[in-house]
PDB file of C-alpha atoms in Angstrom:
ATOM      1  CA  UNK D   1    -103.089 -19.904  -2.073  1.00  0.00           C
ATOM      2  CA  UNK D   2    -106.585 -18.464  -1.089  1.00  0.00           C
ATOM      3  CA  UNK D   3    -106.775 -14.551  -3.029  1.00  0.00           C
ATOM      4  CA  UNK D   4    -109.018 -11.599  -1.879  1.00  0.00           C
ATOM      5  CA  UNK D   5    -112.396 -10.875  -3.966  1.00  0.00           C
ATOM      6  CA  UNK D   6    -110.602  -8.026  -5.622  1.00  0.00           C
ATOM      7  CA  UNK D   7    -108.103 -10.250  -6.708  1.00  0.00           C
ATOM      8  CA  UNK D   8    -110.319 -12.914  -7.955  1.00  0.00           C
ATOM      9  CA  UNK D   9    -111.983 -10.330 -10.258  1.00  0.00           C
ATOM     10  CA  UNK D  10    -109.052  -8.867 -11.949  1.00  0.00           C
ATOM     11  CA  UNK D  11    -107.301 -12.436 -12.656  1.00  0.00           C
ATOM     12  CA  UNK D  12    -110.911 -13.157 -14.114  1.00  0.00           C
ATOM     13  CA  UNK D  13    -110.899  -9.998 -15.684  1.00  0.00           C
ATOM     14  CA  UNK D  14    -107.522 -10.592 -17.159  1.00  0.00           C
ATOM     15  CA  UNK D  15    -108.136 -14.153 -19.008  1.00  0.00           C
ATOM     16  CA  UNK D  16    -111.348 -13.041 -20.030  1.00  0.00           C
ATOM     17  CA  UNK D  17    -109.971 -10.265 -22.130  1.00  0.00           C
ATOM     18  CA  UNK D  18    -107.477 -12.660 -24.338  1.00  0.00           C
ATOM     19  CA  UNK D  19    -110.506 -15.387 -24.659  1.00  0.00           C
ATOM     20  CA  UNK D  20    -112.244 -12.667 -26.630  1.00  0.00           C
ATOM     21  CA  UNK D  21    -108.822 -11.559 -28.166  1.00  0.00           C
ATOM     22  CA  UNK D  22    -108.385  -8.502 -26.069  1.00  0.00           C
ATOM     23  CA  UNK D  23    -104.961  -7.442 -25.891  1.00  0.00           C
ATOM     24  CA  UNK D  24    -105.074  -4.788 -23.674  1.00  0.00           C
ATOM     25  CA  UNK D  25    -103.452  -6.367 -20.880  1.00  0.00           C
ATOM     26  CA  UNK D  26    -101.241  -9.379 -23.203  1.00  0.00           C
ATOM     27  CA  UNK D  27    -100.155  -9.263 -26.710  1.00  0.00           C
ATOM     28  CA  UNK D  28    -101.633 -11.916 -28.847  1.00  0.00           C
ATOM     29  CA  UNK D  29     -98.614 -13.168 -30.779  1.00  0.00           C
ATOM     30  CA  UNK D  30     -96.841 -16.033 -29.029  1.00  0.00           C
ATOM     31  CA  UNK D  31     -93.490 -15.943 -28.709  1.00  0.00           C
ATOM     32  CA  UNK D  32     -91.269 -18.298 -26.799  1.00  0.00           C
ATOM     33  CA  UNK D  33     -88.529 -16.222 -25.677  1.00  0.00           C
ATOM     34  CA  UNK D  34     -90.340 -13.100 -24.699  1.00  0.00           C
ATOM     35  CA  UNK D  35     -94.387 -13.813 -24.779  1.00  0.00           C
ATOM     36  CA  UNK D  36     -95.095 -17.089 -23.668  1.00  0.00           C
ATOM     37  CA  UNK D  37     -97.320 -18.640 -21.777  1.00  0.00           C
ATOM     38  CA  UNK D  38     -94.927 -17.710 -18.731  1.00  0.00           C
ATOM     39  CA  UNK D  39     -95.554 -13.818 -19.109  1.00  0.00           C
ATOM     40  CA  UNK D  40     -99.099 -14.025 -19.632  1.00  0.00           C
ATOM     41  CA  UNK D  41     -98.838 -16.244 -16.039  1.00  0.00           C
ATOM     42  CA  UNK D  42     -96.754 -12.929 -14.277  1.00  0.00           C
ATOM     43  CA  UNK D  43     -99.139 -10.407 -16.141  1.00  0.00           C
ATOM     44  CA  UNK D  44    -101.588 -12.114 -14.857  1.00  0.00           C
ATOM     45  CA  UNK D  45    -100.294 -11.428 -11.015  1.00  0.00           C
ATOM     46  CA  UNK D  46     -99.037  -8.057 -11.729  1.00  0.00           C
ATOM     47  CA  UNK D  47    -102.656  -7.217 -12.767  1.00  0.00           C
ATOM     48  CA  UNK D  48    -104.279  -8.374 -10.021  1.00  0.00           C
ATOM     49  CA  UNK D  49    -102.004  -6.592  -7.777  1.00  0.00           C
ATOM     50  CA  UNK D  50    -100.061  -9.170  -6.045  1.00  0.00           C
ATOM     51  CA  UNK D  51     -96.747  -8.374  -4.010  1.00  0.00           C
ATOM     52  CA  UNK D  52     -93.711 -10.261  -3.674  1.00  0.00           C
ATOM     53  CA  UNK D  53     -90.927 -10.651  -0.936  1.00  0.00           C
ATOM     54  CA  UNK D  54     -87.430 -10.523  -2.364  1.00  0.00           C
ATOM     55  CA  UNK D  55     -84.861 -11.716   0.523  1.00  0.00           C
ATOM     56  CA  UNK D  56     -81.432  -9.596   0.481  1.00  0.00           C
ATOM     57  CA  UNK D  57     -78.581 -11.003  -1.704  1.00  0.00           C
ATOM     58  CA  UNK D  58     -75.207 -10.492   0.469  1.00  0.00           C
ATOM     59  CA  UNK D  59     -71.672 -11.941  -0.254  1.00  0.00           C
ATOM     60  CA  UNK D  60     -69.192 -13.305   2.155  1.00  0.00           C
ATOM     61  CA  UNK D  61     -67.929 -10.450   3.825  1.00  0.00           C
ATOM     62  CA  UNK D  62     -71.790  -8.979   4.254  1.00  0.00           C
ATOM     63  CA  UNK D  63     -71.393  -6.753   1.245  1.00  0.00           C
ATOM     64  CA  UNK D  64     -75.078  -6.360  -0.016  1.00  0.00           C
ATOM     65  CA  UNK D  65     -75.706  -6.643  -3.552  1.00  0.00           C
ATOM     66  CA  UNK D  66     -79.307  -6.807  -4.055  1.00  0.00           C
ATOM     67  CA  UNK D  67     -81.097  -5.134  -0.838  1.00  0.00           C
ATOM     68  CA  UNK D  68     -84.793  -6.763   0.596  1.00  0.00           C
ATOM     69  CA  UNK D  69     -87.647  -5.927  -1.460  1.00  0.00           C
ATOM     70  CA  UNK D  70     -91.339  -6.015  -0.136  1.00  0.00           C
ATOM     71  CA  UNK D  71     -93.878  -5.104  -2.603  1.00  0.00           C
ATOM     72  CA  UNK D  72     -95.945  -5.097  -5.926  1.00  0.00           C
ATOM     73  CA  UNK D  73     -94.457  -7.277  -7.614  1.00  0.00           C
ATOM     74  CA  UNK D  74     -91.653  -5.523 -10.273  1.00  0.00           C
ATOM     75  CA  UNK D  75     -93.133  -4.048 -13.569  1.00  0.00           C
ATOM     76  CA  UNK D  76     -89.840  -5.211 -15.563  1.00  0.00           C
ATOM     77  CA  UNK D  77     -90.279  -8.799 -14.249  1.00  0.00           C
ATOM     78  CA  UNK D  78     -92.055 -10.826 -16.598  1.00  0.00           C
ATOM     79  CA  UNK D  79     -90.869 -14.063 -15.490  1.00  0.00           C
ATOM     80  CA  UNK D  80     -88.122 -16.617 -16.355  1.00  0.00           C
ATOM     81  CA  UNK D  81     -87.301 -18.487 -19.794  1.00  0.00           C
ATOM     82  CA  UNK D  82     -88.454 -22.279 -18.451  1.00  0.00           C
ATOM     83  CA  UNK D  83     -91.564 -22.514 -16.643  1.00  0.00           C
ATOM     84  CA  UNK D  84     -89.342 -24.565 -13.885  1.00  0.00           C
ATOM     85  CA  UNK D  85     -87.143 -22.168 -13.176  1.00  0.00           C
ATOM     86  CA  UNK D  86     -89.925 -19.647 -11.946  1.00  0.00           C
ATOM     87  CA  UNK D  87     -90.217 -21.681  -8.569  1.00  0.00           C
ATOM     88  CA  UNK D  88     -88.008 -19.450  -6.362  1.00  0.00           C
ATOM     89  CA  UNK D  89     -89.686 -16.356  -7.835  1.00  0.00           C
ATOM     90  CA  UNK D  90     -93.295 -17.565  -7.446  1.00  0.00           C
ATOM     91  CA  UNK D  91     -92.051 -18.947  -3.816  1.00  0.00           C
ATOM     92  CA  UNK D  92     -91.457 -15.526  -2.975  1.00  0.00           C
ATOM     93  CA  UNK D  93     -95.137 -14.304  -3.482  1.00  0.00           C
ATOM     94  CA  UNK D  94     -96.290 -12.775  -0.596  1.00  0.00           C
ATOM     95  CA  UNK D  95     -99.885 -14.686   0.110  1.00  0.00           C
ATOM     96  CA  UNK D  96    -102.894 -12.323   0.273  1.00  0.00           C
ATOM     97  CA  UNK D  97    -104.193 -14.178   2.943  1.00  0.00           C
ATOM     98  CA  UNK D  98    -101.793 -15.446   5.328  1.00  0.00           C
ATOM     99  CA  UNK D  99    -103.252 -18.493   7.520  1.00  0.00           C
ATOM    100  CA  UNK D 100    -105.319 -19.390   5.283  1.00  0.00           C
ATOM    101  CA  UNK D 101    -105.264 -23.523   5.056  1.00  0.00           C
ATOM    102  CA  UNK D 102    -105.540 -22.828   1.331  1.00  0.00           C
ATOM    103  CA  UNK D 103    -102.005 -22.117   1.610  1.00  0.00           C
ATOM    104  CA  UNK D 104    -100.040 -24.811   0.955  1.00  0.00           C
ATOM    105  CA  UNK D 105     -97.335 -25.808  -1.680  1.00  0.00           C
ATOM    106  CA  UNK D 106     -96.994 -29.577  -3.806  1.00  0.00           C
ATOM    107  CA  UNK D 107     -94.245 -30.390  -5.773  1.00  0.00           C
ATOM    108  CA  UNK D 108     -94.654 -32.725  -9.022  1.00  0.00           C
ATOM    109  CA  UNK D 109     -91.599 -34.445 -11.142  1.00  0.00           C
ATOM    110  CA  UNK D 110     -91.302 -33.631 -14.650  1.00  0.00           C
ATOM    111  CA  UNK D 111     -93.635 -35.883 -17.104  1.00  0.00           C
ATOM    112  CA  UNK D 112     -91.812 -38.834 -17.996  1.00  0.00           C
ATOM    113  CA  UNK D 113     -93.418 -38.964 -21.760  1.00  0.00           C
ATOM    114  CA  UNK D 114     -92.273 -35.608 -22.420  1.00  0.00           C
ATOM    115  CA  UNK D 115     -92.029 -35.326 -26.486  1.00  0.00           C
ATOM    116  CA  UNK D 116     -89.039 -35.480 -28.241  1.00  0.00           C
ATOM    117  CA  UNK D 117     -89.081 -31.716 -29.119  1.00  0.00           C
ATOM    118  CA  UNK D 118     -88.935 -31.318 -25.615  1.00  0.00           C
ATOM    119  CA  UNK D 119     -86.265 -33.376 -25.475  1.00  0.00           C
ATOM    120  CA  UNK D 120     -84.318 -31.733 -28.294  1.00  0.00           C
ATOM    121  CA  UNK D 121     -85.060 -28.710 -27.068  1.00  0.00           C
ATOM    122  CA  UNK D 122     -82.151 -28.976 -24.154  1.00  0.00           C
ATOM    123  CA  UNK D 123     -79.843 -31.195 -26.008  1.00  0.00           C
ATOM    124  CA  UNK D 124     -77.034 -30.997 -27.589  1.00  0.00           C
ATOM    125  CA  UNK D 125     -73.881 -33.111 -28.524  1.00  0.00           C
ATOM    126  CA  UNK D 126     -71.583 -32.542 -25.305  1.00  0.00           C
ATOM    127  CA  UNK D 127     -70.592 -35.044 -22.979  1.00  0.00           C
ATOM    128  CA  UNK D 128     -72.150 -35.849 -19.639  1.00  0.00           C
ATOM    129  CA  UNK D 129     -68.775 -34.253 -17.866  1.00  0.00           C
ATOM    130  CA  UNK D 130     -69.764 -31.439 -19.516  1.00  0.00           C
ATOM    131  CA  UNK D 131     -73.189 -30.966 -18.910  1.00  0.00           C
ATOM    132  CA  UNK D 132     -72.441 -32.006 -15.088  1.00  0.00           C
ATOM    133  CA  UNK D 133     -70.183 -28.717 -14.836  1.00  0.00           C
ATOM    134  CA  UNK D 134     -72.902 -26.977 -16.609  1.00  0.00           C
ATOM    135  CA  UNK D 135     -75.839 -28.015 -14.083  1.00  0.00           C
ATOM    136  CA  UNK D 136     -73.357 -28.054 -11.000  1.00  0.00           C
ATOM    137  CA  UNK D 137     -72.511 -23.884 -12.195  1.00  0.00           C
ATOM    138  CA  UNK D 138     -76.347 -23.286 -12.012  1.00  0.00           C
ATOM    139  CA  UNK D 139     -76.934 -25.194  -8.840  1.00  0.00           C
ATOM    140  CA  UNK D 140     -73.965 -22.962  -7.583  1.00  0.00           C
ATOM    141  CA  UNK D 141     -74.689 -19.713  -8.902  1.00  0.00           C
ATOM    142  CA  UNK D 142     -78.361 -19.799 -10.990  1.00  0.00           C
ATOM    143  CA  UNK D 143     -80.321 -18.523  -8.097  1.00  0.00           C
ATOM    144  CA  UNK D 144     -77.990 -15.736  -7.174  1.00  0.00           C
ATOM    145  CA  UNK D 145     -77.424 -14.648 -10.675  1.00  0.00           C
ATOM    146  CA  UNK D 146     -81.177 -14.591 -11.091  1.00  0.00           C
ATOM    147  CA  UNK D 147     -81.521 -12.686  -8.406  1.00  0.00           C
ATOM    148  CA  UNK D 148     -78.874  -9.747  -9.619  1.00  0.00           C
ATOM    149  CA  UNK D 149     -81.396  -9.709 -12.667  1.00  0.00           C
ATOM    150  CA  UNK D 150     -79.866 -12.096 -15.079  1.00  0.00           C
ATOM    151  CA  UNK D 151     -82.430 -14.291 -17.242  1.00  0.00           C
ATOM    152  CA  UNK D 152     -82.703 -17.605 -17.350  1.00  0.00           C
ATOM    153  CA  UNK D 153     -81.100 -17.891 -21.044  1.00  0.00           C
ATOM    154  CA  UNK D 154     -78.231 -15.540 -19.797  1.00  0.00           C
ATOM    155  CA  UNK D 155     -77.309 -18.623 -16.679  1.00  0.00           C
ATOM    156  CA  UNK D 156     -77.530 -20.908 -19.363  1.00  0.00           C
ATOM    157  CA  UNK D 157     -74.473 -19.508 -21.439  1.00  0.00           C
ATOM    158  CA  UNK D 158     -72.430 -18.903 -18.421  1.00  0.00           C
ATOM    159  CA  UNK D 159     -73.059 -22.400 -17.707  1.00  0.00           C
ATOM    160  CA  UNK D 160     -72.208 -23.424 -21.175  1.00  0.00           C
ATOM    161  CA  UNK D 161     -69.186 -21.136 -20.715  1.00  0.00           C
ATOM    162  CA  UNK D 162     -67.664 -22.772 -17.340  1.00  0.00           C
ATOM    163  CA  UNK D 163     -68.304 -26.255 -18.809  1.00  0.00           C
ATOM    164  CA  UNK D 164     -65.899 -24.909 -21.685  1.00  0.00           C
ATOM    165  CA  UNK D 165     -62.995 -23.215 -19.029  1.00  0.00           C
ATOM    166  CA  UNK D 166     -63.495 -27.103 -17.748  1.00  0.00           C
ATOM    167  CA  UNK D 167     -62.973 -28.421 -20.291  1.00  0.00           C
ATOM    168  CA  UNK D 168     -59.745 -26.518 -20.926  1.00  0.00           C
ATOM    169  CA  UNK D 169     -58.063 -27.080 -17.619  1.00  0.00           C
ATOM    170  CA  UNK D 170     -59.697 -30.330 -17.364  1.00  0.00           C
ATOM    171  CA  UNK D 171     -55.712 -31.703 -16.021  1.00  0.00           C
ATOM    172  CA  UNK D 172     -56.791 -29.630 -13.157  1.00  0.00           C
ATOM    173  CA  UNK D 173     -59.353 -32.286 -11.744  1.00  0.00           C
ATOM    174  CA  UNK D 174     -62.782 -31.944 -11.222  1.00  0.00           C
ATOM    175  CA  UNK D 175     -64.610 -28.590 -10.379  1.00  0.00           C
ATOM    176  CA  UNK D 176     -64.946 -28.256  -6.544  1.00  0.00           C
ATOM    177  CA  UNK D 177     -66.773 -24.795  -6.690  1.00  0.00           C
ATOM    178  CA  UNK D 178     -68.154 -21.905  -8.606  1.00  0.00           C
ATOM    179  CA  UNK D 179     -67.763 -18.439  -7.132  1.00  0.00           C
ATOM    180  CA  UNK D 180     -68.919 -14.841  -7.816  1.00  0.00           C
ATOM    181  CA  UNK D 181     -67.217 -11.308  -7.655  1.00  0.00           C
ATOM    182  CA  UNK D 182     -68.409  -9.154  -5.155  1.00  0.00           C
ATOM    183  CA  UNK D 183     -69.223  -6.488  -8.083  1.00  0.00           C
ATOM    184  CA  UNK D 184     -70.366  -9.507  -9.899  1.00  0.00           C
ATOM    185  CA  UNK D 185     -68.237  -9.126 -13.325  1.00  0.00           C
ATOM    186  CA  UNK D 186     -66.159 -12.272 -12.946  1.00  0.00           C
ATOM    187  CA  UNK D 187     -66.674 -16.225 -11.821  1.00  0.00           C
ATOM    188  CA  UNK D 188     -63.939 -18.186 -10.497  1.00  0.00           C
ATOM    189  CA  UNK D 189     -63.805 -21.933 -10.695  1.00  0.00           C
ATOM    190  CA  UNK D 190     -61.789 -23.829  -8.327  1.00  0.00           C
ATOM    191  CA  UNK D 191     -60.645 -27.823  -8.978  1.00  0.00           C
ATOM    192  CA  UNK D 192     -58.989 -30.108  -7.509  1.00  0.00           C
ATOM    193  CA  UNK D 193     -55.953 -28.685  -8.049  1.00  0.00           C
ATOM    194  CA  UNK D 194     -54.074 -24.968  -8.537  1.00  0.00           C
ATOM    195  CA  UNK D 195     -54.362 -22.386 -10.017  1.00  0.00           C
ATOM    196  CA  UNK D 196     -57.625 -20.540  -9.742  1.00  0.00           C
ATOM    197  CA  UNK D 197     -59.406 -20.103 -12.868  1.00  0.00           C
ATOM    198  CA  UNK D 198     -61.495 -17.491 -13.619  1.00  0.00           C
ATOM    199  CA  UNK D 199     -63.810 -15.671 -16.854  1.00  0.00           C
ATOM    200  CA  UNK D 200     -65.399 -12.476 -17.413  1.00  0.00           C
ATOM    201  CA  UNK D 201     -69.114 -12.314 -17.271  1.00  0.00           C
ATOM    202  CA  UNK D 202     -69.643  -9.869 -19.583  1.00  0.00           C
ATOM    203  CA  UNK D 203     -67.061 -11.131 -22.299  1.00  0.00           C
ATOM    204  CA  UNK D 204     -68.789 -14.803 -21.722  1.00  0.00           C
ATOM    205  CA  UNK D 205     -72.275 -13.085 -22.309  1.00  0.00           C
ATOM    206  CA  UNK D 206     -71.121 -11.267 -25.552  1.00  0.00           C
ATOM    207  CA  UNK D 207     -71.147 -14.912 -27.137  1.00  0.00           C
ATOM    208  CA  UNK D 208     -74.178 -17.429 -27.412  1.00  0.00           C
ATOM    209  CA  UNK D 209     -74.424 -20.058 -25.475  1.00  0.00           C
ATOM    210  CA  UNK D 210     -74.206 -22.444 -28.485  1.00  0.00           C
ATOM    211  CA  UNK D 211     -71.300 -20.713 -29.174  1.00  0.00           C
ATOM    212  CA  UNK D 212     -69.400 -21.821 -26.034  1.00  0.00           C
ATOM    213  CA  UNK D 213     -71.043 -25.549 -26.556  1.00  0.00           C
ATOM    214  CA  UNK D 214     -69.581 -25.739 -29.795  1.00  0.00           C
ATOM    215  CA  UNK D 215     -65.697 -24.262 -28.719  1.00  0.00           C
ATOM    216  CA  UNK D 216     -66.243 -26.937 -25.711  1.00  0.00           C
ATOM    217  CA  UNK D 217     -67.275 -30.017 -27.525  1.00  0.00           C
ATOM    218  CA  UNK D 218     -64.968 -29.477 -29.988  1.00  0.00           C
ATOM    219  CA  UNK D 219     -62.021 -29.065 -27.972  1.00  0.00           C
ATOM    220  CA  UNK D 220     -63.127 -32.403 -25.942  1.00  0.00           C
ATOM    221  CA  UNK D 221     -63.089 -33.645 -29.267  1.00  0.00           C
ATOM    222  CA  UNK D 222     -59.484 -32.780 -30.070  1.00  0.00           C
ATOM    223  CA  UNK D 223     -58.233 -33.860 -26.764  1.00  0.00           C
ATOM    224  CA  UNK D 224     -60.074 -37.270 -26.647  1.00  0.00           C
ATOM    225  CA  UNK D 225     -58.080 -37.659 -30.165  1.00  0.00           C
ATOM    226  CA  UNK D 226     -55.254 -36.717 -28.939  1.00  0.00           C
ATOM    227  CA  UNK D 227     -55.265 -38.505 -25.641  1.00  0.00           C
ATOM    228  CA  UNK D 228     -52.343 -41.232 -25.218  1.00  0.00           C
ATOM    229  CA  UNK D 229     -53.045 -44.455 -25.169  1.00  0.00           C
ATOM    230  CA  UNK D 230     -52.110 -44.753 -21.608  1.00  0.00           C
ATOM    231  CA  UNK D 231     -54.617 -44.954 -19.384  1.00  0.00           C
ATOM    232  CA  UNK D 232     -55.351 -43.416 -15.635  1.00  0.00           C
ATOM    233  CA  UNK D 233     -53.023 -40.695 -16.462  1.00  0.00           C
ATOM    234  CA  UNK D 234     -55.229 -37.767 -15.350  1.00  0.00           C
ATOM    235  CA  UNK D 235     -52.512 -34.961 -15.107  1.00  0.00           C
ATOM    236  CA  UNK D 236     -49.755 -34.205 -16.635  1.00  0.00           C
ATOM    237  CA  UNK D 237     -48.247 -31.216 -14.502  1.00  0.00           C
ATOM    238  CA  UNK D 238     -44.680 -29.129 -15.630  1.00  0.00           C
ATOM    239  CA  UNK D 239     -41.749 -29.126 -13.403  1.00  0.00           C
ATOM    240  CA  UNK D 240     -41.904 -26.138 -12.115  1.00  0.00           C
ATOM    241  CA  UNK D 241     -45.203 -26.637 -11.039  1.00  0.00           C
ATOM    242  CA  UNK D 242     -45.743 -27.429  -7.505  1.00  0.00           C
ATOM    243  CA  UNK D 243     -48.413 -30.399  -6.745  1.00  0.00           C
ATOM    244  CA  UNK D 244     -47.524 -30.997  -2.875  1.00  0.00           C
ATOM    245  CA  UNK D 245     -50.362 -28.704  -1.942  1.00  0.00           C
ATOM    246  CA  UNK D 246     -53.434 -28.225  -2.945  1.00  0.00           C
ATOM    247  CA  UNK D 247     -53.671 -24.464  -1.220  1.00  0.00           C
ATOM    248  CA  UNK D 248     -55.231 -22.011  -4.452  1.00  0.00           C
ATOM    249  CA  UNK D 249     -52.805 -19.857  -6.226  1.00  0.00           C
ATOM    250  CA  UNK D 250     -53.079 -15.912  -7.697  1.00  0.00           C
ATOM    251  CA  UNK D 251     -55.721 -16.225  -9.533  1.00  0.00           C
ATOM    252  CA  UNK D 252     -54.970 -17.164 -13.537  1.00  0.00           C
ATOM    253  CA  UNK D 253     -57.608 -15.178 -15.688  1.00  0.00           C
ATOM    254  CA  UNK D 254     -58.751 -17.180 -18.037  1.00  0.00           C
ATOM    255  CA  UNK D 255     -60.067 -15.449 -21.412  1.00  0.00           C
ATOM    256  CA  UNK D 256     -63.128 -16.507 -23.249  1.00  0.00           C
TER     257      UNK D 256
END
């Protein structure tokens, strides 16, 4: 996008101070979790005074959770965890010169050679069911969550989390949908079939996410052990339980 003068000068003015080691505007020690090249990036804007256009987060019944914001961008914002997920946020920069043909966006796919570091960096030993549940909860939810303030690493182990409440009620079918609490302290997960299941965010974010990765891939474990050797048996459902409709039941609260 095409900046003012005044805007040139103080992203200039910026990276020249930490060429010459001048931390007045950036701390010098790297850090990937909380000074990376990611913050520098933000700092960067926030110094040069650029603004930012935060749309209004409603739910379904018009309840506003996070009202519009127009303006510099926030001090307390320093961007998110993996450079990627920073699209939305740098989408929403308001452009200093509107118009301007310099304005334009271009979208690239990941490197294919990416090292194996990177690689190991985002793996770990669950299945591909599992990490499906995990990447369809962010699709679902990420950018709302983010949006209510929670960090990149914080979606990540509530994703981990619903791929473990999956895993656990796996007889229930596959996840249709992921769902958020109007105050936004609980997510529901609805599958193919009854009941509702549901977690608390804050009891899911007292725990690592490695923590819920390991409690879910071992208890995939156990039940693939345990799984009779007849096949195409998805669900095994009690008497009492009702499968002639698929309407959704109270909801069951599921503990984490």
């Amino acid at each position: 996008m095409e900046v003012t003068p005044e805007q040139y000068a103080r992203l200039k003015q910026y990276g020249e101070a930490a060429v010459k080691e001048d931390w007045r505007y950036f701390k010098g020690e790297y850090n990937g979790a909380s000074n990376s090249c990611v913050d520098f990036t933000w700092g960067a804007l926030k110094h040069a005074g650029f603004e930012i256009h935060r749309p209004q987060v409603a739910v379904h019944d018009g309840t506003v959770v996070t009202p519009e914001y127009r303006g510099p961008i926030e001090s307390h914002f320093d961007g998110r965890l993996k450079p990627g997920h920073n699209k939305v946020d740098i989408q929403q920069i308001t452009a200093p010169v509107p118009g301007s043909p310099l304005n334009s966006e271009t979208t690239n796919p990941p490197p294919a050679n990416r090292s194996l570091l990177q690689h190991l960096l985002s793996e770990n030993d669950a299945s591909p069911e599992q990490r499906q549940t995990a990447e369809q909860f962010k699709e679902a939810l990420g950018e709302r969550l983010g949006m209510l303030g929670l960090s990149d690493r914080q979606v990540s182990t509530l994703a981990a989390a619903a791929a473990k409440e999956h895993t656990r009620h796996v007889g229930q079918g596959d996840v249709q949908s992921f769902h958020l609490s109007k105050d936004g302290s609980t997510i529901a997960m609805r599958q193919t079939h009854a009941p509702l299941r549901e977690f608390d965010v804050g009891t899911a974010l007292g725990r690592s996410e490695q923590s819920h990765w390991n409690e879910a891939i071992a208890m995939d474990r156990s039940r693939t052990a345990e799984a009779p050797t007849t096949q195409n048996v998805p669900y095994a459902w009690s008497s009492a339980q009702d499968t002639s409709s698929p309407a959704i039941e109270a909801p069951v609260l599921s503990r984490t």
